[in-house]
Structures are given as C-alpha cells and as structure tokens.
mmCIF file of C-alpha atoms in Angstrom:
data_model
loop_
_atom_site.group_PDB
_atom_site.id
_atom_site.type_symbol
_atom_site.label_atom_id
_atom_site.label_comp_id
_atom_site.label_asym_id
_atom_site.label_seq_id
_atom_site.Cartn_x
_atom_site.Cartn_y
_atom_site.Cartn_z
ATOM 1 C CA MET A 1 119.265 108.939 138.707
ATOM 2 C CA ALA A 2 117.896 105.490 137.792
ATOM 3 C CA LYS A 3 117.594 102.889 140.482
ATOM 4 C CA LYS A 4 119.709 99.777 140.273
ATOM 5 C CA SER A 5 116.566 97.621 139.945
ATOM 6 C CA ASP A 6 115.431 99.729 136.918
ATOM 7 C CA ILE A 7 118.781 99.198 135.178
ATOM 8 C CA VAL A 8 118.646 95.460 135.883
ATOM 9 C CA THR A 9 115.051 95.292 134.519
ATOM 10 C CA TRP A 10 116.053 97.088 131.307
ATOM 11 C CA ALA A 11 119.123 94.884 130.889
ATOM 12 C CA LEU A 12 116.961 91.764 131.268
ATOM 13 C CA LEU A 13 114.403 93.088 128.749
ATOM 14 C CA ILE A 14 117.150 93.805 126.228
ATOM 15 C CA ALA A 15 118.627 90.329 126.745
ATOM 16 C CA VAL A 16 115.248 88.645 126.240
ATOM 17 C CA PHE A 17 114.638 90.733 123.063
ATOM 18 C CA VAL A 18 118.047 89.704 121.639
ATOM 19 C CA VAL A 19 117.364 85.994 122.352
ATOM 20 C CA VAL A 20 113.899 86.187 120.764
ATOM 21 C CA VAL A 21 115.153 87.980 117.614
ATOM 22 C CA ASN A 22 118.058 85.531 117.177
ATOM 23 C CA PHE A 23 116.283 82.359 118.342
ATOM 24 C CA ALA A 24 116.685 80.416 115.071
ATOM 25 C CA GLU A 25 120.419 81.070 114.922
ATOM 26 C CA ILE A 26 120.908 80.315 118.605
ATOM 27 C CA ARG A 27 118.985 77.061 118.302
ATOM 28 C CA GLU A 28 121.031 76.088 115.228
ATOM 29 C CA ARG A 29 124.347 76.785 116.964
ATOM 30 C CA LEU A 30 123.238 74.702 119.962
ATOM 31 C CA GLY A 31 122.589 71.718 117.681
ATOM 32 C CA GLY A 32 118.848 71.991 117.281
ATOM 33 C CA ALA A 33 118.859 72.933 113.611
ATOM 34 C CA VAL A 34 116.114 71.709 111.384
ATOM 35 C CA GLU A 35 117.205 69.676 108.405
ATOM 36 C CA TYR A 36 115.872 71.617 105.421
ATOM 37 C CA ASP A 37 116.953 69.073 102.817
ATOM 38 C CA SER A 38 114.313 66.525 103.690
ATOM 39 C CA ALA A 39 111.314 68.236 102.072
ATOM 40 C CA VAL A 40 108.054 66.431 102.582
ATOM 41 C CA ALA A 41 106.057 65.896 99.375
ATOM 42 C CA GLY A 42 104.336 69.199 98.662
ATOM 43 C CA GLU A 43 106.159 71.112 101.381
ATOM 44 C CA VAL A 44 106.679 74.763 100.434
ATOM 45 C CA VAL A 45 109.942 76.393 101.412
ATOM 46 C CA LEU A 46 110.747 80.054 100.656
ATOM 47 C CA TYR A 47 114.422 80.980 100.568
ATOM 48 C CA SER A 48 114.447 84.721 101.206
ATOM 49 C CA THR A 49 116.043 87.769 102.760
ATOM 50 C CA ALA A 50 114.543 90.443 104.984
ATOM 51 C CA TRP A 51 115.135 93.259 102.436
ATOM 52 C CA CYS A 52 113.840 91.551 99.304
ATOM 53 C CA GLY A 53 110.662 93.065 97.897
ATOM 54 C CA TYR A 54 109.770 90.025 95.786
ATOM 55 C CA CYS A 55 110.275 87.798 98.866
ATOM 56 C CA ARG A 56 107.801 90.001 100.705
ATOM 57 C CA LYS A 57 105.274 89.676 97.793
ATOM 58 C CA THR A 58 105.761 85.884 97.799
ATOM 59 C CA ARG A 59 105.153 85.717 101.553
ATOM 60 C CA ARG A 60 102.033 87.813 101.148
ATOM 61 C CA PHE A 61 100.747 85.495 98.368
ATOM 62 C CA PHE A 62 101.213 82.412 100.531
ATOM 63 C CA THR A 63 99.596 84.086 103.531
ATOM 64 C CA ARG A 64 96.593 85.449 101.618
ATOM 65 C CA HIS A 65 95.825 82.003 100.241
ATOM 66 C CA ASP A 66 96.468 80.110 103.480
ATOM 67 C CA ILE A 67 99.381 78.180 101.926
ATOM 68 C CA PRO A 68 101.593 76.851 104.762
ATOM 69 C CA PHE A 69 105.277 77.533 104.091
ATOM 70 C CA ILE A 70 108.665 77.600 105.752
ATOM 71 C CA ASP A 71 110.467 80.954 105.404
ATOM 72 C CA LEU A 72 114.256 80.640 105.540
ATOM 73 C CA ASP A 73 116.395 83.747 105.597
ATOM 74 C CA VAL A 74 119.554 82.831 103.696
ATOM 75 C CA GLU A 75 121.462 85.720 105.285
ATOM 76 C CA LYS A 76 120.690 84.806 108.883
ATOM 77 C CA SER A 77 120.899 81.014 108.864
ATOM 78 C CA PRO A 78 124.029 79.208 107.749
ATOM 79 C CA SER A 79 122.176 75.941 107.179
ATOM 80 C CA ALA A 80 119.480 77.747 105.153
ATOM 81 C CA ARG A 81 122.262 79.359 103.067
ATOM 82 C CA ALA A 82 123.875 75.973 102.455
ATOM 83 C CA ALA A 83 120.564 74.405 101.382
ATOM 84 C CA PHE A 84 119.905 77.453 99.138
ATOM 85 C CA GLU A 85 123.306 76.982 97.448
ATOM 86 C CA ARG A 86 122.730 73.197 97.015
ATOM 87 C CA ILE A 87 119.547 73.832 95.018
ATOM 88 C CA GLY A 88 121.342 76.317 92.764
ATOM 89 C CA GLY A 89 120.124 79.475 94.454
ATOM 90 C CA ARG A 90 121.911 82.628 93.291
ATOM 91 C CA GLY A 91 119.223 85.239 93.924
ATOM 92 C CA VAL A 92 116.088 85.450 96.047
ATOM 93 C CA PRO A 93 113.379 84.501 96.178
ATOM 94 C CA VAL A 94 113.668 80.791 95.530
ATOM 95 C CA VAL A 95 110.735 78.542 96.378
ATOM 96 C CA THR A 96 110.729 74.748 96.557
ATOM 97 C CA VAL A 97 107.478 72.829 96.346
ATOM 98 C CA GLY A 98 108.439 69.281 97.151
ATOM 99 C CA ASP A 99 111.162 68.509 94.557
ATOM 100 C CA GLU A 100 110.260 71.401 92.222
ATOM 101 C CA ILE A 101 112.317 74.595 92.340
ATOM 102 C CA VAL A 102 111.083 78.026 91.319
ATOM 103 C CA HIS A 103 113.805 80.686 90.889
ATOM 104 C CA GLY A 104 112.585 84.270 91.132
ATOM 105 C CA TYR A 105 109.143 85.739 91.543
ATOM 106 C CA ASN A 106 106.868 83.539 89.396
ATOM 107 C CA LEU A 107 103.322 83.370 90.725
ATOM 108 C CA ALA A 108 102.016 81.583 87.632
ATOM 109 C CA ARG A 109 104.426 78.673 88.193
ATOM 110 C CA LEU A 110 103.649 78.608 91.918
ATOM 111 C CA ARG A 111 99.908 78.512 91.209
ATOM 112 C CA LYS A 112 100.430 75.577 88.877
ATOM 113 C CA LEU A 113 102.618 73.656 91.341
ATOM 114 C CA LEU A 114 100.252 74.342 94.196
ATOM 115 C CA GLU A 115 97.151 73.621 92.095
ATOM 116 C CA CYS A 116 95.965 77.060 93.052
ATOM 117 C CA ALA A 117 94.579 78.312 89.722
ATOM 118 C CA ASP A 118 91.885 80.354 91.506
ATOM 119 C CA CYS A 119 94.488 82.311 93.492
ATOM 120 C CA SER A 120 94.704 85.910 92.469
ATOM 121 C CA ASN A 121 97.624 88.244 93.232
#
C-alpha cells in the first residue's frame, strides 16, 4: 500500500503539470492576457492548432530559419480565437507579418514578406 506522503507527492506533481500545460489559459483568465491586436511592425504571429500538419510545417520553417514568432493556438485561447476571427481566419494556419495576412500554407509569400529569399523548405 502506498504511503500517504507518496500520494501527496503524486497529487502535487499532477497539479503542477496541469498548471504548466494550461499556463496561457490560466494567465488569460486571471487578467494577464497579452493583447494580440497590437502587432509590432514586422512581428510574426502564427494562428494555429495542435493537430494541424501545415501549422507544424510553418513552425518548423520559422524555427529552422531563426525567425522569431508568436504561436497562438486558436482552440486553446479565447483571445487568440477572437483575434483570428477579426483578421478573417477560417482555417489554419494563418500568419500575420506586421499588417500583412497570409491565409494557408504559403512559404513563397512568407519568404517575400520576411525578405527571406535564401530560405529553403
């Protein structure tokens, strides 16, 4: 039989895991949400979901080429979903580069907007 201290330890570990996994949503509900509408000139924002293959490819492209970006899951964050809808998002991925919007997986357009002509897939 497990000791009471072992059970308490496991319960605490599970609680910490849940908080870490849901940190963005918890922070948002507590009033610490980031305003996603105020894009800085040139700021790259990826509106995505966890299951989207093209979102994963877009993330990989940004990471491989050291392009800093903000990844917003439109299914997990109500404010990200609202911003996604305001820019006309209907499907993912959607990427904003400053004021420019790229709907769908379009690396050629992203390269042009990011002045990244030497970037390969």
